[in-house]
PDB file of C-alpha atoms and ligand atoms in Angstrom:
ATOM      1  CA  MET A   1       0.000   0.000   0.000  1.00  0.00           C
ATOM      2  CA  THR A   2       1.249   3.483  -0.814  1.00  0.00           C
ATOM      3  CA  GLY A   3       0.232   6.898   0.372  1.00  0.00           C
ATOM      4  CA  GLN A   4      -1.203   7.686  -3.077  1.00  0.00           C
ATOM      5  CA  PRO A   5      -4.923   8.524  -3.451  1.00  0.00           C
ATOM      6  CA  GLY A   6      -6.958   5.450  -4.300  1.00  0.00           C
ATOM      7  CA  SER A   7      -4.488   3.108  -2.702  1.00  0.00           C
ATOM      8  CA  SER A   8      -6.265   0.603  -0.473  1.00  0.00           C
ATOM      9  CA  ALA A   9      -5.742  -2.580   1.483  1.00  0.00           C
ATOM     10  CA  VAL A  10      -7.795  -5.132   3.332  1.00  0.00           C
ATOM     11  CA  ILE A  11      -6.441  -6.386   6.632  1.00  0.00           C
ATOM     12  CA  ALA A  12      -7.952  -9.803   7.221  1.00  0.00           C
ATOM     13  CA  PRO A  13      -8.635 -11.591   9.352  1.00  0.00           C
ATOM     14  CA  LEU A  14      -9.016  -9.569  12.529  1.00  0.00           C
ATOM     15  CA  LYS A  15      -9.571 -12.338  15.004  1.00  0.00           C
ATOM     16  CA  ASP A  16      -7.054 -11.987  17.819  1.00  0.00           C
ATOM     17  CA  GLN A  17      -4.651  -9.647  19.571  1.00  0.00           C
ATOM     18  CA  ASP A  18      -1.820 -10.431  17.131  1.00  0.00           C
ATOM     19  CA  ASP A  19      -4.034  -9.269  14.272  1.00  0.00           C
ATOM     20  CA  VAL A  20      -4.786  -6.067  16.178  1.00  0.00           C
ATOM     21  CA  VAL A  21      -1.038  -5.458  16.555  1.00  0.00           C
ATOM     22  CA  ARG A  22      -0.538  -5.991  12.794  1.00  0.00           C
ATOM     23  CA  LEU A  23      -3.436  -3.659  12.047  1.00  0.00           C
ATOM     24  CA  ARG A  24      -1.892  -0.994  14.264  1.00  0.00           C
ATOM     25  CA  GLN A  25       1.386  -1.306  12.356  1.00  0.00           C
ATOM     26  CA  SER A  26      -0.351  -1.005   8.976  1.00  0.00           C
ATOM     27  CA  VAL A  27      -2.271   2.083  10.076  1.00  0.00           C
ATOM     28  CA  ARG A  28       0.866   3.655  11.526  1.00  0.00           C
ATOM     29  CA  LYS A  29       2.747   3.056   8.270  1.00  0.00           C
ATOM     30  CA  LEU A  30      -0.060   4.460   6.146  1.00  0.00           C
ATOM     31  CA  ALA A  31      -0.481   7.523   8.345  1.00  0.00           C
ATOM     32  CA  THR A  32       3.253   8.142   8.030  1.00  0.00           C
ATOM     33  CA  GLN A  33       3.128   7.715   4.242  1.00  0.00           C
ATOM     34  CA  ILE A  34       0.437  10.354   3.825  1.00  0.00           C
ATOM     35  CA  GLY A  35       2.336  12.652   6.148  1.00  0.00           C
ATOM     36  CA  LEU A  36       0.055  12.980   9.149  1.00  0.00           C
ATOM     37  CA  SER A  37       1.549  14.832  12.093  1.00  0.00           C
ATOM     38  CA  LEU A  38       2.728  12.753  15.038  1.00  0.00           C
ATOM     39  CA  VAL A  39      -0.299  13.896  17.047  1.00  0.00           C
ATOM     40  CA  ASP A  40      -2.783  12.924  14.319  1.00  0.00           C
ATOM     41  CA  LEU A  41      -0.927   9.683  13.669  1.00  0.00           C
ATOM     42  CA  THR A  42      -1.236   8.781  17.345  1.00  0.00           C
ATOM     43  CA  LYS A  43      -4.931   9.656  17.316  1.00  0.00           C
ATOM     44  CA  ILE A  44      -5.755   7.505  14.299  1.00  0.00           C
ATOM     45  CA  VAL A  45      -3.667   4.561  15.525  1.00  0.00           C
ATOM     46  CA  THR A  46      -5.343   4.733  18.923  1.00  0.00           C
ATOM     47  CA  ALA A  47      -8.815   4.889  17.395  1.00  0.00           C
ATOM     48  CA  ALA A  48      -8.013   2.046  15.000  1.00  0.00           C
ATOM     49  CA  SER A  49      -6.730  -0.075  17.837  1.00  0.00           C
ATOM     50  CA  GLU A  50      -9.933   0.385  19.854  1.00  0.00           C
ATOM     51  CA  LEU A  51     -12.178  -0.361  16.897  1.00  0.00           C
ATOM     52  CA  ALA A  52     -10.162  -3.401  15.860  1.00  0.00           C
ATOM     53  CA  ARG A  53     -10.359  -4.731  19.390  1.00  0.00           C
ATOM     54  CA  ASN A  54     -14.136  -4.317  19.328  1.00  0.00           C
ATOM     55  CA  THR A  55     -14.251  -6.263  16.061  1.00  0.00           C
ATOM     56  CA  VAL A  56     -12.341  -9.084  17.748  1.00  0.00           C
ATOM     57  CA  VAL A  57     -14.022  -9.028  21.163  1.00  0.00           C
ATOM     58  CA  TYR A  58     -17.639  -8.206  20.314  1.00  0.00           C
ATOM     59  CA  GLY A  59     -17.925  -8.858  16.603  1.00  0.00           C
ATOM     60  CA  GLY A  60     -16.518 -12.364  16.672  1.00  0.00           C
ATOM     61  CA  GLY A  61     -13.757 -11.279  14.317  1.00  0.00           C
ATOM     62  CA  GLY A  62     -13.879  -9.574  10.953  1.00  0.00           C
ATOM     63  CA  HIS A  63     -11.641  -7.428   8.790  1.00  0.00           C
ATOM     64  CA  ALA A  64     -10.445  -3.858   8.254  1.00  0.00           C
ATOM     65  CA  GLU A  65     -10.350  -1.775   5.078  1.00  0.00           C
ATOM     66  CA  LEU A  66      -7.731   0.962   4.701  1.00  0.00           C
ATOM     67  CA  GLU A  67      -7.992   3.603   1.981  1.00  0.00           C
ATOM     68  CA  VAL A  68      -6.165   6.768   0.994  1.00  0.00           C
ATOM     69  CA  LEU A  69      -8.588   9.557   0.083  1.00  0.00           C
ATOM     70  CA  GLU A  70      -8.052  12.689  -1.894  1.00  0.00           C
ATOM     71  CA  GLY A  71     -10.682  15.370  -1.623  1.00  0.00           C
ATOM     72  CA  LEU A  72      -9.727  18.942  -1.002  1.00  0.00           C
ATOM     73  CA  ARG A  73      -7.216  17.349   1.316  1.00  0.00           C
ATOM     74  CA  ARG A  74      -5.566  13.975   1.565  1.00  0.00           C
ATOM     75  CA  GLY A  75      -6.840  11.621   4.219  1.00  0.00           C
ATOM     76  CA  VAL A  76      -7.135   8.081   5.380  1.00  0.00           C
ATOM     77  CA  ARG A  77     -10.384   6.132   5.750  1.00  0.00           C
ATOM     78  CA  LEU A  78     -10.484   3.056   7.954  1.00  0.00           C
ATOM     79  CA  SER A  79     -13.429   0.652   8.210  1.00  0.00           C
ATOM     80  CA  PHE A  80     -13.845  -2.134  10.748  1.00  0.00           C
ATOM     81  CA  VAL A  81     -16.285  -4.771   9.645  1.00  0.00           C
ATOM     82  CA  ASP A  82     -17.783  -7.835  11.268  1.00  0.00           C
ATOM     83  CA  GLN A  83     -20.746 -10.138  10.879  1.00  0.00           C
ATOM     84  CA  GLY A  84     -21.313 -10.401  14.616  1.00  0.00           C
ATOM     85  CA  PRO A  85     -24.426  -9.745  16.718  1.00  0.00           C
ATOM     86  CA  GLY A  86     -24.537  -5.994  16.080  1.00  0.00           C
ATOM     87  CA  ILE A  87     -25.040  -3.282  18.690  1.00  0.00           C
ATOM     88  CA  ALA A  88     -28.419  -3.362  20.427  1.00  0.00           C
ATOM     89  CA  ASP A  89     -28.402   0.117  21.945  1.00  0.00           C
ATOM     90  CA  ILE A  90     -26.424   2.454  19.710  1.00  0.00           C
ATOM     91  CA  GLU A  91     -26.988   5.579  21.816  1.00  0.00           C
ATOM     92  CA  ARG A  92     -25.812   3.825  24.927  1.00  0.00           C
ATOM     93  CA  ALA A  93     -22.738   2.403  23.185  1.00  0.00           C
ATOM     94  CA  LEU A  94     -21.792   5.829  21.789  1.00  0.00           C
ATOM     95  CA  ALA A  95     -22.470   7.769  24.984  1.00  0.00           C
ATOM     96  CA  GLY A  96     -19.310   6.428  26.595  1.00  0.00           C
ATOM     97  CA  GLY A  97     -18.812   4.670  29.888  1.00  0.00           C
ATOM     98  CA  ASN A  98     -21.007   1.721  28.930  1.00  0.00           C
ATOM     99  CA  SER A  99     -19.527  -1.682  28.302  1.00  0.00           C
ATOM    100  CA  THR A 100     -21.337  -4.965  27.873  1.00  0.00           C
ATOM    101  CA  GLY A 101     -17.980  -6.643  28.447  1.00  0.00           C
ATOM    102  CA  ASP A 102     -15.303  -5.857  30.987  1.00  0.00           C
ATOM    103  CA  GLY A 103     -13.999  -2.724  29.267  1.00  0.00           C
ATOM    104  CA  LEU A 104     -14.273   0.919  30.241  1.00  0.00           C
ATOM    105  CA  GLY A 105     -16.777   1.597  27.491  1.00  0.00           C
ATOM    106  CA  LEU A 106     -14.632   4.363  26.007  1.00  0.00           C
ATOM    107  CA  GLY A 107     -13.544   2.757  22.731  1.00  0.00           C
ATOM    108  CA  LEU A 108     -16.366   3.858  20.458  1.00  0.00           C
ATOM    109  CA  SER A 109     -16.851   7.297  21.996  1.00  0.00           C
ATOM    110  CA  GLY A 110     -13.104   7.864  22.106  1.00  0.00           C
ATOM    111  CA  SER A 111     -12.619   6.834  18.488  1.00  0.00           C
ATOM    112  CA  ARG A 112     -15.373   9.182  17.439  1.00  0.00           C
ATOM    113  CA  ARG A 113     -13.636  12.031  19.221  1.00  0.00           C
ATOM    114  CA  LEU A 114     -10.207  11.196  17.826  1.00  0.00           C
ATOM    115  CA  ALA A 115     -11.369  10.971  14.195  1.00  0.00           C
ATOM    116  CA  ASP A 116     -12.469  13.797  11.892  1.00  0.00           C
ATOM    117  CA  GLU A 117     -15.423  11.768  10.625  1.00  0.00           C
ATOM    118  CA  PHE A 118     -17.165   8.799  12.196  1.00  0.00           C
ATOM    119  CA  ASP A 119     -19.888   6.499  10.888  1.00  0.00           C
ATOM    120  CA  LEU A 120     -21.489   3.520  12.592  1.00  0.00           C
ATOM    121  CA  GLN A 121     -23.682   1.036  10.764  1.00  0.00           C
ATOM    122  CA  THR A 122     -25.012  -1.785  12.867  1.00  0.00           C
ATOM    123  CA  GLY A 123     -28.117  -3.847  13.338  1.00  0.00           C
ATOM    124  CA  LEU A 124     -29.094  -6.759  15.502  1.00  0.00           C
ATOM    125  CA  GLY A 125     -27.944  -9.857  13.699  1.00  0.00           C
ATOM    126  CA  GLN A 126     -26.549  -7.739  10.866  1.00  0.00           C
ATOM    127  CA  GLY A 127     -23.033  -7.150  12.023  1.00  0.00           C
ATOM    128  CA  THR A 128     -21.242  -3.879  12.523  1.00  0.00           C
ATOM    129  CA  ARG A 129     -19.291  -1.514  10.302  1.00  0.00           C
ATOM    130  CA  VAL A 130     -17.480   1.432  11.866  1.00  0.00           C
ATOM    131  CA  THR A 131     -15.754   3.927   9.585  1.00  0.00           C
ATOM    132  CA  ILE A 132     -13.433   6.722  10.595  1.00  0.00           C
ATOM    133  CA  ILE A 133     -11.627   9.342   8.519  1.00  0.00           C
ATOM    134  CA  LYS A 134      -8.651  11.483   9.434  1.00  0.00           C
ATOM    135  CA  TRP A 135      -7.838  14.340   7.062  1.00  0.00           C
ATOM    136  CA  LYS A 136      -4.410  15.832   6.651  1.00  0.00           C
ATOM    137  CA  PRO A 137      -4.671  19.525   7.531  1.00  0.00           C
TER     138      PRO A 137
HETATM  139  N1  ADP B   1     -18.226  -4.598  16.689  1.00  0.00           N
HETATM  140  C1  ADP B   1     -19.118  -4.655  17.693  1.00  0.00           C
HETATM  141  N2  ADP B   1     -20.096  -5.600  17.691  1.00  0.00           N
HETATM  142  C2  ADP B   1     -20.995  -5.662  18.698  1.00  0.00           C
HETATM  143  N3  ADP B   1     -21.029  -4.827  19.749  1.00  0.00           N
HETATM  144  C3  ADP B   1     -20.086  -3.862  19.806  1.00  0.00           C
HETATM  145  C4  ADP B   1     -19.084  -3.726  18.792  1.00  0.00           C
HETATM  146  N4  ADP B   1     -18.309  -2.673  19.111  1.00  0.00           N
HETATM  147  C5  ADP B   1     -18.788  -2.189  20.263  1.00  0.00           C
HETATM  148  N5  ADP B   1     -19.860  -2.896  20.698  1.00  0.00           N
HETATM  149  C6  ADP B   1     -20.675  -2.629  21.902  1.00  0.00           C
HETATM  150  O1  ADP B   1     -20.483  -1.300  22.309  1.00  0.00           O
HETATM  151  C7  ADP B   1     -20.004  -1.258  23.646  1.00  0.00           C
HETATM  152  C8  ADP B   1     -19.068  -0.080  23.813  1.00  0.00           C
HETATM  153  O2  ADP B   1     -17.850  -0.311  23.088  1.00  0.00           O
HETATM  154  P1  ADP B   1     -16.535   0.428  23.567  1.00  0.00           P
HETATM  155  O3  ADP B   1     -16.865   1.879  23.698  1.00  0.00           O
HETATM  156  O4  ADP B   1     -15.412   0.056  22.689  1.00  0.00           O
HETATM  157  O5  ADP B   1     -16.316  -0.124  25.047  1.00  0.00           O
HETATM  158  P2  ADP B   1     -15.677  -1.492  25.591  1.00  0.00           P
HETATM  159  O6  ADP B   1     -14.903  -2.125  24.478  1.00  0.00           O
HETATM  160  O7  ADP B   1     -14.822  -1.055  26.718  1.00  0.00           O
HETATM  161  O8  ADP B   1     -16.839  -2.350  26.035  1.00  0.00           O
HETATM  162  C9  ADP B   1     -19.384  -2.609  23.888  1.00  0.00           C
HETATM  163  O9  ADP B   1     -19.356  -2.953  25.275  1.00  0.00           O
HETATM  164  C10 ADP B   1     -20.298  -3.526  23.084  1.00  0.00           C
HETATM  165  O10 ADP B   1     -21.470  -3.807  23.791  1.00  0.00           O
HETATM  166 MG1   MG B   2     -13.883  -1.352  22.999  1.00  0.00          MG
END
């Protein structure tokens, strides 16, 4: 994968902690290639790590899609996809501080805050797709 617009990659599978580590490395490399600042790079890697962990822990595993965007600015779009149970109470999950597992419940809300754009598609029995975008200033 390069930092050029249109470049994309699928990271699959995302099924365990080792995969999350690999995903982190891929996102870090891509963020570096498109020239994100160290602060923005850290934000997007942190968000990606949280979302990938959710895919593994709650989604029963899945995959990630990485893309380089070129609009008015260059950016990176990351999607985390699974075919798991979906999120029953979206508002509650996004509010922060609510975990149905043994987490702090800050992964989704934190990722939303760290990204420039955030989209959540989920439905009971329909899996979950979370997409974040970070634009280069
Ligand atoms: N991919 C997913 N599939 C199903 N449920 C999810 C998924 N991601 C998040 N959730 C739900 O949203 C809640 C909040 O997620 P998050 O903010 O990351 O907190 P935590 O991981 O600490 O539980 C989770 O406890 C879980 O119930
Ligand atoms: Mg989480």
